[in-house]
GROMACS .gro file of C-alpha atoms in nm:
model
  240
    1MET     CA    1  -7.950   2.804   1.453
    2LYS     CA    2  -7.853   2.475   1.195
    3LYS     CA    3  -7.713   2.791   0.976
    4SER     CA    4  -7.459   2.911   1.260
    5LEU     CA    5  -7.374   2.574   1.366
    6SER     CA    6  -7.282   2.492   0.980
    7SER     CA    7  -7.064   2.800   1.001
    8LEU     CA    8  -6.851   2.731   1.343
    9LEU     CA    9  -6.826   2.317   1.194
   10VAL     CA   10  -6.658   2.491   0.840
   11GLY     CA   11  -6.470   2.748   1.045
   12ALA     CA   12  -6.347   2.514   1.299
   13LEU     CA   13  -6.220   2.242   0.983
   14LEU     CA   14  -6.117   2.574   0.839
   15ALA     CA   15  -5.899   2.634   1.166
   16VAL     CA   16  -5.768   2.278   1.162
   17ALA     CA   17  -5.664   2.274   0.823
   18THR     CA   18  -5.456   2.606   0.825
   19GLY     CA   19  -5.303   2.493   1.141
   20VAL     CA   20  -5.186   2.191   0.947
   21ASN     CA   21  -5.056   2.394   0.594
   22ALA     CA   22  -4.926   2.590   0.868
   23SER     CA   23  -4.702   2.405   1.018
   24ASP     CA   24  -4.602   2.225   0.712
   25ASP     CA   25  -4.470   2.545   0.556
   26ILE     CA   26  -4.287   2.627   0.846
   27ALA     CA   27  -4.063   2.272   0.885
   28THR     CA   28  -4.055   2.282   0.457
   29LYS     CA   29  -3.912   2.670   0.493
   30ILE     CA   30  -3.655   2.525   0.792
   31ALA     CA   31  -3.580   2.260   0.616
   32THR     CA   32  -3.473   2.434   0.304
   33LYS     CA   33  -3.290   2.697   0.559
   34VAL     CA   34  -3.117   2.432   0.692
   35ALA     CA   35  -3.000   2.286   0.445
   36ASP     CA   36  -2.855   2.568   0.207
   37SER     CA   37  -2.709   2.771   0.534
   38LEU     CA   38  -2.498   2.436   0.686
   39ASN     CA   39  -2.446   2.192   0.357
   40VAL     CA   40  -2.645   1.921   0.521
   41THR     CA   41  -2.954   1.671   0.433
   42VAL     CA   42  -3.219   1.745   0.639
   43ASN     CA   43  -3.407   1.425   0.705
   44LYS     CA   44  -3.705   1.568   0.951
   45VAL     CA   45  -3.815   1.884   1.106
   46VAL     CA   46  -4.069   1.851   1.397
   47PRO     CA   47  -4.186   2.015   1.717
   48SER     CA   48  -3.945   2.012   2.001
   49PRO     CA   49  -3.994   1.986   2.361
   50VAL     CA   50  -3.931   2.429   2.366
   51ASN     CA   51  -4.228   2.662   2.235
   52ASP     CA   52  -4.135   2.813   1.878
   53ILE     CA   53  -3.869   2.594   1.842
   54TYR     CA   54  -3.839   2.318   1.615
   55GLN     CA   55  -3.617   2.001   1.615
   56VAL     CA   56  -3.423   1.897   1.262
   57TYR     CA   57  -3.270   1.576   1.202
   58SER     CA   58  -3.031   1.594   0.939
   59ASP     CA   59  -2.672   1.329   0.846
   60LYS     CA   60  -2.482   1.568   1.062
   61GLY     CA   61  -2.703   1.542   1.424
   62VAL     CA   62  -3.042   1.726   1.580
   63PHE     CA   63  -3.007   2.077   1.498
   64TYR     CA   64  -3.252   2.348   1.717
   65VAL     CA   65  -3.399   2.611   1.521
   66THR     CA   66  -3.633   2.905   1.559
   67ALA     CA   67  -3.978   2.903   1.353
   68ASP     CA   68  -3.906   3.196   1.187
   69GLY     CA   69  -3.541   2.972   1.058
   70SER     CA   70  -3.387   3.302   1.148
   71LYS     CA   71  -3.162   3.126   1.489
   72MET     CA   72  -3.022   2.777   1.529
   73PHE     CA   73  -2.791   2.620   1.809
   74HIS     CA   74  -2.649   2.249   1.838
   75GLY     CA   75  -2.639   2.027   2.112
   76ASN     CA   76  -2.845   1.860   2.390
   77LEU     CA   77  -3.140   1.973   2.538
   78TYR     CA   78  -3.195   1.911   2.909
   79ASP     CA   79  -3.500   1.856   3.102
   80LEU     CA   80  -3.385   2.044   3.450
   81ASP     CA   81  -3.785   1.958   3.651
   82ASN     CA   82  -3.695   1.596   3.541
   83GLY     CA   83  -3.340   1.519   3.665
   84LEU     CA   84  -3.177   1.652   3.387
   85THR     CA   85  -3.318   1.407   3.146
   86ASN     CA   86  -3.130   1.485   2.743
   87LEU     CA   87  -3.390   1.533   2.559
   88THR     CA   88  -3.226   1.562   2.264
   89ASP     CA   89  -3.073   1.179   2.287
   90GLN     CA   90  -3.401   1.040   2.436
   91ALA     CA   91  -3.582   1.181   2.058
   92MET     CA   92  -3.236   0.989   1.885
   93SER     CA   93  -3.246   0.743   2.007
   94GLU     CA   94  -3.562   0.513   1.853
   95VAL     CA   95  -3.396   0.675   1.538
   96ARG     CA   96  -3.063   0.532   1.587
   97ARG     CA   97  -3.251   0.190   1.708
   98GLN     CA   98  -3.453   0.187   1.366
   99GLU     CA   99  -3.169   0.290   1.149
  100LEU     CA  100  -2.891   0.038   1.286
  101ALA     CA  101  -3.139  -0.232   1.244
  102ALA     CA  102  -3.163  -0.160   0.887
  103THR     CA  103  -2.803  -0.263   0.885
  104ALA     CA  104  -2.872  -0.612   0.955
  105GLY     CA  105  -2.610  -0.763   0.700
  106THR     CA  106  -2.360  -0.484   0.641
  107THR     CA  107  -2.168  -0.502   0.982
  108ILE     CA  108  -1.917  -0.718   1.082
  109ASP     CA  109  -1.966  -0.956   1.377
  110TYR     CA  110  -1.826  -1.042   1.702
  111PRO     CA  111  -2.125  -1.296   1.823
  112ALA     CA  112  -2.050  -1.424   2.230
  113GLN     CA  113  -2.138  -1.789   2.235
  114ASP     CA  114  -2.406  -1.710   2.552
  115GLU     CA  115  -2.524  -1.413   2.400
  116LYS     CA  116  -2.707  -1.181   2.684
  117TYR     CA  117  -2.666  -0.813   2.485
  118VAL     CA  118  -2.586  -0.665   2.160
  119VAL     CA  119  -2.371  -0.353   2.123
  120ASN     CA  120  -2.311  -0.183   1.819
  121VAL     CA  121  -1.985  -0.033   1.796
  122PHE     CA  122  -1.870   0.253   1.524
  123THR     CA  123  -1.502   0.170   1.474
  124ASP     CA  124  -1.187   0.308   1.328
  125ILE     CA  125  -0.867   0.079   1.224
  126SER     CA  126  -0.667   0.296   1.284
  127CYS     CA  127  -0.792   0.437   1.592
  128GLY     CA  128  -0.589   0.345   1.965
  129TYR     CA  129  -0.911   0.278   2.183
  130CYS     CA  130  -1.078   0.130   1.896
  131ARG     CA  131  -0.794  -0.144   1.864
  132LYS     CA  132  -0.775  -0.167   2.253
  133LEU     CA  133  -1.208  -0.276   2.267
  134HIS     CA  134  -1.104  -0.524   1.978
  135ASN     CA  135  -0.809  -0.672   2.214
  136GLU     CA  136  -1.058  -0.698   2.466
  137MET     CA  137  -1.303  -0.912   2.196
  138ALA     CA  138  -1.269  -1.254   2.410
  139GLU     CA  139  -1.337  -1.134   2.703
  140TYR     CA  140  -1.692  -0.896   2.587
  141ASN     CA  141  -1.791  -1.212   2.420
  142ALA     CA  142  -1.767  -1.417   2.781
  143LEU     CA  143  -1.970  -1.155   2.932
  144GLY     CA  144  -2.226  -1.240   2.694
  145ILE     CA  145  -2.173  -0.947   2.501
  146THR     CA  146  -2.148  -0.966   2.116
  147VAL     CA  147  -2.027  -0.709   1.894
  148ARG     CA  148  -2.182  -0.547   1.576
  149TYR     CA  149  -1.927  -0.364   1.420
  150LEU     CA  150  -1.978  -0.036   1.148
  151ALA     CA  151  -1.659   0.100   0.962
  152TYR     CA  152  -1.608   0.483   1.073
  153PRO     CA  153  -1.316   0.588   0.927
  154ARG     CA  154  -1.299   0.933   1.158
  155ASN     CA  155  -1.087   1.142   0.900
  156GLY     CA  156  -1.242   1.084   0.596
  157ARG     CA  157  -1.303   0.965   0.274
  158ASN     CA  158  -0.929   1.059   0.181
  159ALA     CA  159  -0.765   0.913   0.474
  160PRO     CA  160  -0.572   0.589   0.421
  161ALA     CA  161  -0.745   0.436   0.648
  162TRP     CA  162  -1.112   0.474   0.439
  163GLN     CA  163  -0.939   0.251   0.142
  164GLN     CA  164  -0.842  -0.002   0.428
  165MET     CA  165  -1.185  -0.049   0.540
  166GLU     CA  166  -1.330  -0.080   0.245
  167GLN     CA  167  -1.081  -0.343   0.179
  168VAL     CA  168  -1.196  -0.492   0.528
  169TRP     CA  169  -1.522  -0.516   0.431
  170CYS     CA  170  -1.439  -0.706   0.060
  171ALA     CA  171  -1.239  -0.960   0.184
  172ALA     CA  172  -1.316  -1.325   0.173
  173ASP     CA  173  -1.324  -1.343   0.537
  174PRO     CA  174  -1.418  -0.973   0.691
  175GLN     CA  175  -1.299  -1.045   1.041
  176ASP     CA  176  -1.018  -1.230   0.975
  177ALA     CA  177  -0.905  -0.925   0.783
  178LEU     CA  178  -1.045  -0.744   1.048
  179ASP     CA  179  -0.818  -0.832   1.273
  180ASN     CA  180  -0.506  -0.787   1.058
  181ALA     CA  181  -0.601  -0.429   1.006
  182LYS     CA  182  -0.589  -0.352   1.357
  183ALA     CA  183  -0.284  -0.536   1.462
  184ASN     CA  184  -0.154  -0.337   1.240
  185ILE     CA  185  -0.099  -0.613   0.969
  186LYS     CA  186  -0.022  -0.447   0.601
  187MET     CA  187  -0.347  -0.478   0.406
  188SER     CA  188  -0.407  -0.663   0.052
  189GLY     CA  189  -0.681  -0.678  -0.147
  190THR     CA  190  -0.931  -0.549  -0.378
  191SER     CA  191  -1.146  -0.237  -0.202
  192ASN     CA  192  -1.357  -0.260  -0.527
  193CYS     CA  193  -1.693  -0.436  -0.448
  194ASP     CA  194  -2.061  -0.425  -0.363
  195ALA     CA  195  -1.965  -0.456   0.044
  196ALA     CA  196  -1.732  -0.132   0.055
  197GLN     CA  197  -2.030   0.040  -0.015
  198ASN     CA  198  -2.107  -0.004   0.336
  199VAL     CA  199  -1.805   0.188   0.488
  200ALA     CA  200  -1.950   0.477   0.301
  201MET     CA  201  -2.335   0.443   0.420
  202HIS     CA  202  -2.207   0.340   0.795
  203HIS     CA  203  -2.010   0.639   0.818
  204SER     CA  204  -2.288   0.842   0.736
  205LEU     CA  205  -2.526   0.709   0.933
  206GLY     CA  206  -2.244   0.802   1.275
  207GLY     CA  207  -2.287   1.109   1.068
  208SER     CA  208  -2.665   1.134   1.156
  209PHE     CA  209  -2.618   0.998   1.491
  210GLY     CA  210  -2.344   1.313   1.590
  211LEU     CA  211  -2.096   1.125   1.661
  212SER     CA  212  -1.708   1.281   1.719
  213GLY     CA  213  -1.545   1.001   1.753
  214THR     CA  214  -1.427   0.653   1.775
  215PRO     CA  215  -1.509   0.402   1.940
  216ALA     CA  216  -1.905   0.506   1.939
  217ILE     CA  217  -2.103   0.250   2.168
  218VAL     CA  218  -2.479   0.222   2.039
  219LEU     CA  219  -2.691  -0.035   2.288
  220GLU     CA  220  -3.005  -0.250   2.079
  221ASP     CA  221  -3.225   0.045   2.206
  222GLY     CA  222  -3.035   0.314   2.076
  223THR     CA  223  -2.895   0.503   2.361
  224MET     CA  224  -2.554   0.615   2.299
  225LEU     CA  225  -2.222   0.574   2.469
  226GLY     CA  226  -1.924   0.787   2.486
  227GLY     CA  227  -1.609   0.600   2.389
  228TYR     CA  228  -1.424   0.282   2.517
  229LEU     CA  229  -1.565   0.121   2.784
  230PRO     CA  230  -1.386  -0.167   2.959
  231PRO     CA  231  -1.584  -0.480   2.949
  232ALA     CA  232  -1.690  -0.477   3.331
  233LYS     CA  233  -1.817  -0.183   3.300
  234LEU     CA  234  -1.976  -0.222   2.973
  235LEU     CA  235  -2.159  -0.495   3.123
  236ASP     CA  236  -2.229  -0.311   3.429
  237VAL     CA  237  -2.374  -0.050   3.214
  238LEU     CA  238  -2.592  -0.302   3.049
  239GLU     CA  239  -2.737  -0.486   3.285
  240LYS     CA  240  -2.877  -0.132   3.459
   0.00000   0.00000   0.00000
């Protein structure tokens, strides 16, 4: 009887161990396949809410891949049984919250005197709606909304806006430099400083969040809003 029980315990432990190794093997296989096929950096692979589908977190957003690594889709996954909950955005919210917390000291901030809310805004100095948002900064601040700017020159490293945003972040007074850049005042000064690295870091972060344009507003809890919102409308969203 004792021998039989021992055999059962060993068998159970082996089954658990095999299951863990199999999951690790699947995750490694999927990570390698996605990285090689899409030329992206894979940060994490976990089971998705759908059986035999894995959720892949990368520097270009979230992908869903079959367990055998042969099929993939990119987009939002919704829960039809729970009010069309966006499960993809729900999963990304905590990731965004943690990664944005790590950007402290690298953003250009416009603090509200009576701060009630803090929003993170990925911005591009060549973006029309980014300039519109910036022109209304006093209204956001008056409503108790602090704005933390992250750099996201949406046309990439070879676009003029990239170097200009490096100049902004390198300036002795980055806030004043950003005000001028948003007003289309010709930039001067160096783009070669330690702070210039923040532009590349923010841009990479935005890519991992799946940004498709600017401005992109991310709330403190990691929720990402789609594009520009007027001050009163943003306050309404925050109060809910």
